[in-house]
Amino acid sequence: MSERKVLNKYIPPDFDPSLIPRRKQPKNAQQVVRLMAPFSMRCNTCGEYIYKGKKFNARKETVEGEDYYGIKIFRFYIKCTLCSAEITFKTDPKNTDYAAEHGASRNFEPWREEQAVEEEDRLAKLEEEESNPMKALENRTIDSKREMDILDALQDIRARNARNERVGQAVDLVASLGVEEIENEEDKERKRLDEEDEEEVRRVFSRVPAEDSGDSGKGFLTVKRKAEGDEPDVTSLLSESTKSLLADKPLSISRKRKADSKNSLGVKLVKKKAKPALAA
């Protein structure tokens, strides 16, 4: 597929570029360039706000009679987007920036004002030192003292940080040991409480031997006792008359059980008599 745009053009061998006539242009001709607004500005005619970076078709020309150490200064012409008023600004090689010239005012930028004030103070200080050597010596002494104070403060900060780091490590170690000790104390307290509970259970539920137990292997009874104290005796619960009656006629409790003809199901068993045999 052939190219849509041909970039190479044929030049005949007998071509002489010196024969081409030169166009006559004015000395300070303007050029149309495409650029973006280098700073935010406000139109003086209509008050329209033009933000930084807005694109314009501008006209560029070289400023006559102005330069900065041989560097040319250029002027740009743009139009307001609302009222089409002409706005001009030019380059500022000294501050590596642009400066508003006509038709618009640059928006307030605090950092630019601070930089300007600092630069003015620095220049005034240099002029004063050049005219007064004693003032220059005094300024150097003050600067060296300030540097020493800064170094001392920096050293103190470093020492404090190192001490805090060591203390922090020690505190972490002590805290970890304290946690282990607390865990051990909790385990000991829990174990002691468990042992007390078991001892209380053994004391309340004790096993005593039964007097009349048919099976020797199972001749123990589980007796429940009160937690506050021992159970009172049975005789202590009786009245005085009952106690005297028991003392005069002791009761004998028979341990024999009457044989019951009923089985465990409650059915009475009756033995049948045998019938006599018939004679042959």
PDB file of C-alpha atoms in Angstrom:
ATOM      1  CA  MET A   1       0.000   0.000   0.000  1.00  0.00           C
ATOM      2  CA  SER A   2       1.455   3.344  -1.047  1.00  0.00           C
ATOM      3  CA  GLU A   3       1.978   6.158   1.423  1.00  0.00           C
ATOM      4  CA  ARG A   4      -0.701   8.788   1.718  1.00  0.00           C
ATOM      5  CA  LYS A   5       1.822  11.564   2.253  1.00  0.00           C
ATOM      6  CA  VAL A   6       5.012  11.835   0.230  1.00  0.00           C
ATOM      7  CA  LEU A   7       7.777  13.302   2.351  1.00  0.00           C
ATOM      8  CA  ASN A   8      10.587  13.033  -0.202  1.00  0.00           C
ATOM      9  CA  LYS A   9      10.559  15.453  -3.101  1.00  0.00           C
ATOM     10  CA  TYR A  10      12.547  15.313  -6.296  1.00  0.00           C
ATOM     11  CA  ILE A  11      15.388  17.817  -6.608  1.00  0.00           C
ATOM     12  CA  PRO A  12      16.907  18.059 -10.100  1.00  0.00           C
ATOM     13  CA  PRO A  13      20.709  17.908 -10.405  1.00  0.00           C
ATOM     14  CA  ASP A  14      20.941  21.380 -11.890  1.00  0.00           C
ATOM     15  CA  PHE A  15      19.081  23.020  -8.970  1.00  0.00           C
ATOM     16  CA  ASP A  16      20.775  26.154  -7.542  1.00  0.00           C
ATOM     17  CA  PRO A  17      19.226  27.405  -4.268  1.00  0.00           C
ATOM     18  CA  SER A  18      21.014  30.782  -4.608  1.00  0.00           C
ATOM     19  CA  LEU A  19      18.785  31.645  -7.528  1.00  0.00           C
ATOM     20  CA  ILE A  20      15.661  31.530  -5.313  1.00  0.00           C
ATOM     21  CA  PRO A  21      14.616  35.097  -4.493  1.00  0.00           C
ATOM     22  CA  ARG A  22      14.442  35.992  -0.802  1.00  0.00           C
ATOM     23  CA  ARG A  23      11.219  37.296   0.609  1.00  0.00           C
ATOM     24  CA  LYS A  24      11.328  40.808   1.989  1.00  0.00           C
ATOM     25  CA  GLN A  25       9.855  41.005   5.491  1.00  0.00           C
ATOM     26  CA  PRO A  26       9.844  43.811   8.023  1.00  0.00           C
ATOM     27  CA  LYS A  27      12.641  43.850  10.555  1.00  0.00           C
ATOM     28  CA  ASN A  28      10.372  43.039  13.499  1.00  0.00           C
ATOM     29  CA  ALA A  29       7.774  40.811  11.883  1.00  0.00           C
ATOM     30  CA  GLN A  30       5.260  39.026  14.088  1.00  0.00           C
ATOM     31  CA  GLN A  31       4.790  35.254  14.050  1.00  0.00           C
ATOM     32  CA  VAL A  32       1.677  33.276  14.909  1.00  0.00           C
ATOM     33  CA  VAL A  33       2.423  30.647  17.552  1.00  0.00           C
ATOM     34  CA  ARG A  34       0.334  28.284  19.666  1.00  0.00           C
ATOM     35  CA  LEU A  35       0.970  28.613  23.389  1.00  0.00           C
ATOM     36  CA  MET A  36      -0.609  28.236  26.814  1.00  0.00           C
ATOM     37  CA  ALA A  37      -1.106  30.961  29.377  1.00  0.00           C
ATOM     38  CA  PRO A  38       2.034  30.884  31.558  1.00  0.00           C
ATOM     39  CA  PHE A  39       0.206  32.190  34.657  1.00  0.00           C
ATOM     40  CA  SER A  40      -3.316  32.815  35.850  1.00  0.00           C
ATOM     41  CA  MET A  41      -4.548  36.321  35.089  1.00  0.00           C
ATOM     42  CA  ARG A  42      -7.647  38.486  35.075  1.00  0.00           C
ATOM     43  CA  CYS A  43      -8.749  40.691  32.221  1.00  0.00           C
ATOM     44  CA  ASN A  44      -8.755  44.396  33.116  1.00  0.00           C
ATOM     45  CA  THR A  45     -11.613  45.127  30.670  1.00  0.00           C
ATOM     46  CA  CYS A  46     -14.288  42.579  31.602  1.00  0.00           C
ATOM     47  CA  GLY A  47     -12.823  40.887  34.659  1.00  0.00           C
ATOM     48  CA  GLU A  48     -12.731  37.432  33.019  1.00  0.00           C
ATOM     49  CA  TYR A  49     -10.537  34.905  34.812  1.00  0.00           C
ATOM     50  CA  ILE A  50      -7.982  33.188  32.562  1.00  0.00           C
ATOM     51  CA  TYR A  51      -6.462  30.172  34.213  1.00  0.00           C
ATOM     52  CA  LYS A  52      -2.927  28.930  33.803  1.00  0.00           C
ATOM     53  CA  GLY A  53      -2.532  26.495  30.907  1.00  0.00           C
ATOM     54  CA  LYS A  54      -5.334  27.809  28.683  1.00  0.00           C
ATOM     55  CA  LYS A  55      -4.348  27.557  25.019  1.00  0.00           C
ATOM     56  CA  PHE A  56      -4.225  30.584  22.692  1.00  0.00           C
ATOM     57  CA  ASN A  57      -3.206  31.430  19.145  1.00  0.00           C
ATOM     58  CA  ALA A  58      -0.760  34.215  19.965  1.00  0.00           C
ATOM     59  CA  ARG A  59       1.412  36.613  18.004  1.00  0.00           C
ATOM     60  CA  LYS A  60       5.076  36.732  18.963  1.00  0.00           C
ATOM     61  CA  GLU A  61       7.580  39.521  18.376  1.00  0.00           C
ATOM     62  CA  THR A  62      11.010  40.487  19.661  1.00  0.00           C
ATOM     63  CA  VAL A  63      11.119  43.429  22.069  1.00  0.00           C
ATOM     64  CA  GLU A  64      13.313  46.190  20.670  1.00  0.00           C
ATOM     65  CA  GLY A  65      15.919  47.702  22.919  1.00  0.00           C
ATOM     66  CA  GLU A  66      15.513  45.185  25.763  1.00  0.00           C
ATOM     67  CA  ASP A  67      17.643  42.160  26.557  1.00  0.00           C
ATOM     68  CA  TYR A  68      19.154  40.393  29.557  1.00  0.00           C
ATOM     69  CA  TYR A  69      22.859  39.700  29.151  1.00  0.00           C
ATOM     70  CA  GLY A  70      22.372  39.209  25.432  1.00  0.00           C
ATOM     71  CA  ILE A  71      19.225  37.109  25.819  1.00  0.00           C
ATOM     72  CA  LYS A  72      16.371  38.390  23.700  1.00  0.00           C
ATOM     73  CA  ILE A  73      13.037  39.215  25.284  1.00  0.00           C
ATOM     74  CA  PHE A  74       9.847  38.255  23.435  1.00  0.00           C
ATOM     75  CA  ARG A  75       6.384  39.755  23.651  1.00  0.00           C
ATOM     76  CA  PHE A  76       3.155  37.789  23.104  1.00  0.00           C
ATOM     77  CA  TYR A  77      -0.262  39.102  22.112  1.00  0.00           C
ATOM     78  CA  ILE A  78      -3.436  37.179  23.035  1.00  0.00           C
ATOM     79  CA  LYS A  79      -7.132  38.054  23.221  1.00  0.00           C
ATOM     80  CA  CYS A  80      -9.522  37.716  26.122  1.00  0.00           C
ATOM     81  CA  THR A  81     -11.855  34.755  25.749  1.00  0.00           C
ATOM     82  CA  LEU A  82     -14.899  36.857  26.721  1.00  0.00           C
ATOM     83  CA  CYS A  83     -14.454  40.397  25.427  1.00  0.00           C
ATOM     84  CA  SER A  84     -11.619  39.824  22.883  1.00  0.00           C
ATOM     85  CA  ALA A  85      -9.551  42.592  24.463  1.00  0.00           C
ATOM     86  CA  GLU A  86      -5.864  42.467  23.634  1.00  0.00           C
ATOM     87  CA  ILE A  87      -3.568  41.186  26.392  1.00  0.00           C
ATOM     88  CA  THR A  88       0.209  41.269  26.217  1.00  0.00           C
ATOM     89  CA  PHE A  89       2.898  39.672  28.337  1.00  0.00           C
ATOM     90  CA  LYS A  90       6.606  39.131  27.818  1.00  0.00           C
ATOM     91  CA  THR A  91       9.368  36.869  28.965  1.00  0.00           C
ATOM     92  CA  ASP A  92      11.436  37.578  32.079  1.00  0.00           C
ATOM     93  CA  PRO A  93      14.821  35.806  31.760  1.00  0.00           C
ATOM     94  CA  LYS A  94      16.084  37.329  34.981  1.00  0.00           C
ATOM     95  CA  ASN A  95      13.520  35.455  37.090  1.00  0.00           C
ATOM     96  CA  THR A  96      12.979  32.624  34.548  1.00  0.00           C
ATOM     97  CA  ASP A  97       9.323  33.592  34.348  1.00  0.00           C
ATOM     98  CA  TYR A  98       6.806  35.717  32.439  1.00  0.00           C
ATOM     99  CA  ALA A  99       5.617  39.223  33.287  1.00  0.00           C
ATOM    100  CA  ALA A 100       2.187  40.706  32.540  1.00  0.00           C
ATOM    101  CA  GLU A 101       2.513  43.890  30.505  1.00  0.00           C
ATOM    102  CA  HIS A 102      -0.846  45.214  29.311  1.00  0.00           C
ATOM    103  CA  GLY A 103      -4.566  44.324  29.332  1.00  0.00           C
ATOM    104  CA  ALA A 104      -4.503  41.907  32.290  1.00  0.00           C
ATOM    105  CA  SER A 105      -3.239  41.717  35.851  1.00  0.00           C
ATOM    106  CA  ARG A 106      -1.560  38.695  37.290  1.00  0.00           C
ATOM    107  CA  ASN A 107      -3.358  36.995  40.164  1.00  0.00           C
ATOM    108  CA  PHE A 108      -1.847  37.378  43.617  1.00  0.00           C
ATOM    109  CA  GLU A 109       0.717  34.707  44.474  1.00  0.00           C
ATOM    110  CA  PRO A 110       1.981  34.931  48.076  1.00  0.00           C
ATOM    111  CA  TRP A 111       5.121  32.902  47.498  1.00  0.00           C
ATOM    112  CA  ARG A 112       6.245  35.338  44.826  1.00  0.00           C
ATOM    113  CA  GLU A 113       5.944  38.221  47.283  1.00  0.00           C
ATOM    114  CA  GLU A 114       7.941  36.316  49.900  1.00  0.00           C
ATOM    115  CA  GLN A 115      10.681  35.557  47.431  1.00  0.00           C
ATOM    116  CA  ALA A 116      10.816  39.203  46.385  1.00  0.00           C
ATOM    117  CA  VAL A 117      11.089  40.387  49.999  1.00  0.00           C
ATOM    118  CA  GLU A 118      13.839  37.865  50.731  1.00  0.00           C
ATOM    119  CA  GLU A 119      15.752  38.919  47.647  1.00  0.00           C
ATOM    120  CA  GLU A 120      15.499  42.583  48.625  1.00  0.00           C
ATOM    121  CA  ASP A 121      16.742  41.826  52.141  1.00  0.00           C
ATOM    122  CA  ARG A 122      19.660  39.841  50.774  1.00  0.00           C
ATOM    123  CA  LEU A 123      20.679  42.610  48.382  1.00  0.00           C
ATOM    124  CA  ALA A 124      20.390  45.240  51.127  1.00  0.00           C
ATOM    125  CA  LYS A 125      22.565  43.104  53.413  1.00  0.00           C
ATOM    126  CA  LEU A 126      25.222  42.704  50.730  1.00  0.00           C
ATOM    127  CA  GLU A 127      25.286  46.451  50.061  1.00  0.00           C
ATOM    128  CA  GLU A 128      25.627  47.185  53.763  1.00  0.00           C
ATOM    129  CA  GLU A 129      28.484  44.705  54.144  1.00  0.00           C
ATOM    130  CA  GLU A 130      30.314  46.216  51.188  1.00  0.00           C
ATOM    131  CA  SER A 131      30.101  49.692  52.678  1.00  0.00           C
ATOM    132  CA  ASN A 132      30.812  48.690  56.307  1.00  0.00           C
ATOM    133  CA  PRO A 133      33.526  46.016  56.955  1.00  0.00           C
ATOM    134  CA  MET A 134      32.717  45.850  60.670  1.00  0.00           C
ATOM    135  CA  LYS A 135      29.122  45.038  59.841  1.00  0.00           C
ATOM    136  CA  ALA A 136      30.297  42.253  57.541  1.00  0.00           C
ATOM    137  CA  LEU A 137      32.453  40.807  60.366  1.00  0.00           C
ATOM    138  CA  GLU A 138      29.533  41.026  62.774  1.00  0.00           C
ATOM    139  CA  ASN A 139      27.237  39.272  60.296  1.00  0.00           C
ATOM    140  CA  ARG A 140      29.770  36.480  59.765  1.00  0.00           C
ATOM    141  CA  THR A 141      30.097  36.049  63.551  1.00  0.00           C
ATOM    142  CA  ILE A 142      26.323  35.859  63.934  1.00  0.00           C
ATOM    143  CA  ASP A 143      26.078  33.352  61.081  1.00  0.00           C
ATOM    144  CA  SER A 144      28.800  31.118  62.567  1.00  0.00           C
ATOM    145  CA  LYS A 145      27.137  31.252  65.982  1.00  0.00           C
ATOM    146  CA  ARG A 146      23.807  30.329  64.439  1.00  0.00           C
ATOM    147  CA  GLU A 147      25.426  27.383  62.646  1.00  0.00           C
ATOM    148  CA  MET A 148      27.008  26.173  65.900  1.00  0.00           C
ATOM    149  CA  ASP A 149      23.657  26.419  67.697  1.00  0.00           C
ATOM    150  CA  ILE A 150      21.986  24.455  64.911  1.00  0.00           C
ATOM    151  CA  LEU A 151      24.669  21.750  65.085  1.00  0.00           C
ATOM    152  CA  ASP A 152      24.344  21.545  68.885  1.00  0.00           C
ATOM    153  CA  ALA A 153      20.552  21.261  68.644  1.00  0.00           C
ATOM    154  CA  LEU A 154      20.894  18.590  65.985  1.00  0.00           C
ATOM    155  CA  GLN A 155      23.354  16.642  68.171  1.00  0.00           C
ATOM    156  CA  ASP A 156      20.971  16.896  71.136  1.00  0.00           C
ATOM    157  CA  ILE A 157      18.111  15.617  69.017  1.00  0.00           C
ATOM    158  CA  ARG A 158      20.182  12.664  67.823  1.00  0.00           C
ATOM    159  CA  ALA A 159      21.238  11.802  71.387  1.00  0.00           C
ATOM    160  CA  ARG A 160      17.643  12.089  72.613  1.00  0.00           C
ATOM    161  CA  ASN A 161      16.394   9.853  69.824  1.00  0.00           C
ATOM    162  CA  ALA A 162      19.055   7.244  70.597  1.00  0.00           C
ATOM    163  CA  ARG A 163      18.212   7.358  74.327  1.00  0.00           C
ATOM    164  CA  ASN A 164      14.494   7.057  73.605  1.00  0.00           C
ATOM    165  CA  GLU A 165      15.163   4.100  71.355  1.00  0.00           C
ATOM    166  CA  ARG A 166      17.158   2.327  74.081  1.00  0.00           C
ATOM    167  CA  VAL A 167      14.521   3.127  76.687  1.00  0.00           C
ATOM    168  CA  GLY A 168      11.780   1.932  74.353  1.00  0.00           C
ATOM    169  CA  GLN A 169      13.544  -1.393  73.856  1.00  0.00           C
ATOM    170  CA  ALA A 170      14.001  -1.774  77.625  1.00  0.00           C
ATOM    171  CA  VAL A 171      10.356  -0.894  78.258  1.00  0.00           C
ATOM    172  CA  ASP A 172       9.242  -3.442  75.674  1.00  0.00           C
ATOM    173  CA  LEU A 173      11.412  -6.112  77.339  1.00  0.00           C
ATOM    174  CA  VAL A 174      10.092  -5.261  80.814  1.00  0.00           C
ATOM    175  CA  ALA A 175       6.530  -5.226  79.503  1.00  0.00           C
ATOM    176  CA  SER A 176       6.969  -8.655  77.927  1.00  0.00           C
ATOM    177  CA  LEU A 177       8.441 -10.028  81.167  1.00  0.00           C
ATOM    178  CA  GLY A 178       5.605  -8.454  83.135  1.00  0.00           C
ATOM    179  CA  VAL A 179       3.045 -10.067  80.852  1.00  0.00           C
ATOM    180  CA  GLU A 180       4.683 -13.459  81.356  1.00  0.00           C
ATOM    181  CA  GLU A 181       4.714 -12.962  85.127  1.00  0.00           C
ATOM    182  CA  ILE A 182       1.056 -11.940  85.103  1.00  0.00           C
ATOM    183  CA  GLU A 183       0.187 -15.005  83.047  1.00  0.00           C
ATOM    184  CA  ASN A 184       2.096 -17.218  85.489  1.00  0.00           C
ATOM    185  CA  GLU A 185       0.370 -15.615  88.484  1.00  0.00           C
ATOM    186  CA  GLU A 186      -3.017 -16.101  86.834  1.00  0.00           C
ATOM    187  CA  ASP A 187      -2.229 -19.772  86.193  1.00  0.00           C
ATOM    188  CA  LYS A 188      -1.136 -20.256  89.787  1.00  0.00           C
ATOM    189  CA  GLU A 189      -4.267 -18.547  91.128  1.00  0.00           C
ATOM    190  CA  ARG A 190      -6.498 -20.604  88.819  1.00  0.00           C
ATOM    191  CA  LYS A 191      -4.767 -23.833  89.903  1.00  0.00           C
ATOM    192  CA  ARG A 192      -5.127 -22.918  93.571  1.00  0.00           C
ATOM    193  CA  LEU A 193      -8.848 -22.210  93.130  1.00  0.00           C
ATOM    194  CA  ASP A 194      -9.332 -25.540  91.348  1.00  0.00           C
ATOM    195  CA  GLU A 195      -7.598 -27.383  94.172  1.00  0.00           C
ATOM    196  CA  GLU A 196      -9.781 -25.642  96.738  1.00  0.00           C
ATOM    197  CA  ASP A 197     -12.892 -26.583  94.768  1.00  0.00           C
ATOM    198  CA  GLU A 198     -11.814 -30.223  94.611  1.00  0.00           C
ATOM    199  CA  GLU A 199     -11.055 -30.265  98.345  1.00  0.00           C
ATOM    200  CA  GLU A 200     -14.490 -28.779  99.062  1.00  0.00           C
ATOM    201  CA  VAL A 201     -16.161 -31.407  96.866  1.00  0.00           C
ATOM    202  CA  ARG A 202     -14.284 -34.215  98.638  1.00  0.00           C
ATOM    203  CA  ARG A 203     -15.273 -32.789 102.001  1.00  0.00           C
ATOM    204  CA  VAL A 204     -18.960 -32.374 101.113  1.00  0.00           C
ATOM    205  CA  PHE A 205     -19.387 -35.690  99.259  1.00  0.00           C
ATOM    206  CA  SER A 206     -17.533 -38.237 101.364  1.00  0.00           C
ATOM    207  CA  ARG A 207     -17.761 -42.037 101.155  1.00  0.00           C
ATOM    208  CA  VAL A 208     -18.346 -43.922 104.419  1.00  0.00           C
ATOM    209  CA  PRO A 209     -18.523 -47.736 104.874  1.00  0.00           C
ATOM    210  CA  ALA A 210     -22.001 -49.242 105.186  1.00  0.00           C
ATOM    211  CA  GLU A 211     -22.627 -51.417 108.218  1.00  0.00           C
ATOM    212  CA  ASP A 212     -24.966 -53.953 106.602  1.00  0.00           C
ATOM    213  CA  SER A 213     -23.965 -54.299 103.014  1.00  0.00           C
ATOM    214  CA  GLY A 214     -24.428 -57.597 101.310  1.00  0.00           C
ATOM    215  CA  ASP A 215     -21.640 -56.987  98.800  1.00  0.00           C
ATOM    216  CA  SER A 216     -18.245 -56.403 100.341  1.00  0.00           C
ATOM    217  CA  GLY A 217     -16.980 -54.670  97.217  1.00  0.00           C
ATOM    218  CA  LYS A 218     -19.784 -52.155  97.272  1.00  0.00           C
ATOM    219  CA  GLY A 219     -19.944 -51.552 100.998  1.00  0.00           C
ATOM    220  CA  PHE A 220     -19.702 -47.752 100.810  1.00  0.00           C
ATOM    221  CA  LEU A 221     -22.325 -45.052 100.942  1.00  0.00           C
ATOM    222  CA  THR A 222     -22.055 -41.504  99.632  1.00  0.00           C
ATOM    223  CA  VAL A 223     -23.032 -39.034 102.353  1.00  0.00           C
ATOM    224  CA  LYS A 224     -23.770 -35.424 101.525  1.00  0.00           C
ATOM    225  CA  ARG A 225     -22.804 -32.923 104.191  1.00  0.00           C
ATOM    226  CA  LYS A 226     -23.712 -29.311 104.609  1.00  0.00           C
ATOM    227  CA  ALA A 227     -21.181 -26.697 103.568  1.00  0.00           C
ATOM    228  CA  GLU A 228     -21.599 -24.539 106.705  1.00  0.00           C
ATOM    229  CA  GLY A 229     -21.229 -27.337 109.265  1.00  0.00           C
ATOM    230  CA  ASP A 230     -22.049 -30.950 110.233  1.00  0.00           C
ATOM    231  CA  GLU A 231     -25.575 -32.271 110.218  1.00  0.00           C
ATOM    232  CA  PRO A 232     -27.305 -32.306 113.635  1.00  0.00           C
ATOM    233  CA  ASP A 233     -27.939 -35.627 115.408  1.00  0.00           C
ATOM    234  CA  VAL A 234     -31.389 -37.212 115.030  1.00  0.00           C
ATOM    235  CA  THR A 235     -31.970 -37.314 118.786  1.00  0.00           C
ATOM    236  CA  SER A 236     -31.283 -33.613 119.086  1.00  0.00           C
ATOM    237  CA  LEU A 237     -34.318 -32.947 116.875  1.00  0.00           C
ATOM    238  CA  LEU A 238     -36.726 -34.843 119.207  1.00  0.00           C
ATOM    239  CA  SER A 239     -38.665 -33.365 122.107  1.00  0.00           C
ATOM    240  CA  GLU A 240     -37.836 -34.053 125.773  1.00  0.00           C
ATOM    241  CA  SER A 241     -40.845 -36.383 126.293  1.00  0.00           C
ATOM    242  CA  THR A 242     -39.922 -38.476 123.289  1.00  0.00           C
ATOM    243  CA  LYS A 243     -36.353 -38.701 124.465  1.00  0.00           C
ATOM    244  CA  SER A 244     -37.495 -39.949 127.929  1.00  0.00           C
ATOM    245  CA  LEU A 245     -39.865 -42.510 126.358  1.00  0.00           C
ATOM    246  CA  LEU A 246     -37.074 -43.841 124.181  1.00  0.00           C
ATOM    247  CA  ALA A 247     -34.823 -44.080 127.204  1.00  0.00           C
ATOM    248  CA  ASP A 248     -37.430 -46.131 129.212  1.00  0.00           C
ATOM    249  CA  LYS A 249     -38.567 -48.527 126.403  1.00  0.00           C
ATOM    250  CA  PRO A 250     -36.015 -48.907 123.687  1.00  0.00           C
ATOM    251  CA  LEU A 251     -37.484 -49.899 120.377  1.00  0.00           C
ATOM    252  CA  SER A 252     -36.193 -52.962 118.599  1.00  0.00           C
ATOM    253  CA  ILE A 253     -36.467 -52.721 114.880  1.00  0.00           C
ATOM    254  CA  SER A 254     -36.599 -56.079 113.185  1.00  0.00           C
ATOM    255  CA  ARG A 255     -34.699 -56.376 110.018  1.00  0.00           C
ATOM    256  CA  LYS A 256     -36.609 -59.462 108.874  1.00  0.00           C
ATOM    257  CA  ARG A 257     -39.043 -59.062 106.062  1.00  0.00           C
ATOM    258  CA  LYS A 258     -42.166 -61.075 105.889  1.00  0.00           C
ATOM    259  CA  ALA A 259     -42.140 -63.434 103.038  1.00  0.00           C
ATOM    260  CA  ASP A 260     -44.627 -62.314 100.547  1.00  0.00           C
ATOM    261  CA  SER A 261     -46.267 -64.802  98.292  1.00  0.00           C
ATOM    262  CA  LYS A 262     -46.463 -62.197  95.579  1.00  0.00           C
ATOM    263  CA  ASN A 263     -43.722 -61.970  93.120  1.00  0.00           C
ATOM    264  CA  SER A 264     -42.154 -58.810  91.850  1.00  0.00           C
ATOM    265  CA  LEU A 265     -45.032 -58.336  89.367  1.00  0.00           C
ATOM    266  CA  GLY A 266     -47.693 -58.382  92.133  1.00  0.00           C
ATOM    267  CA  VAL A 267     -49.205 -61.699  91.078  1.00  0.00           C
ATOM    268  CA  LYS A 268     -50.121 -64.116  93.897  1.00  0.00           C
ATOM    269  CA  LEU A 269     -48.823 -67.594  93.326  1.00  0.00           C
ATOM    270  CA  VAL A 270     -51.008 -70.506  94.473  1.00  0.00           C
ATOM    271  CA  LYS A 271     -49.774 -74.070  94.568  1.00  0.00           C
ATOM    272  CA  LYS A 272     -52.230 -76.614  93.085  1.00  0.00           C
ATOM    273  CA  LYS A 273     -52.778 -79.940  94.789  1.00  0.00           C
ATOM    274  CA  ALA A 274     -52.033 -83.060  92.798  1.00  0.00           C
ATOM    275  CA  LYS A 275     -55.105 -85.068  91.694  1.00  0.00           C
ATOM    276  CA  PRO A 276     -55.323 -88.709  92.845  1.00  0.00           C
ATOM    277  CA  ALA A 277     -54.775 -91.315  90.206  1.00  0.00           C
ATOM    278  CA  LEU A 278     -57.867 -93.223  89.016  1.00  0.00           C
ATOM    279  CA  ALA A 279     -58.008 -96.957  89.608  1.00  0.00           C
ATOM    280  CA  ALA A 280     -57.860 -99.008  86.568  1.00  0.00           C
TER     281      ALA A 280
END
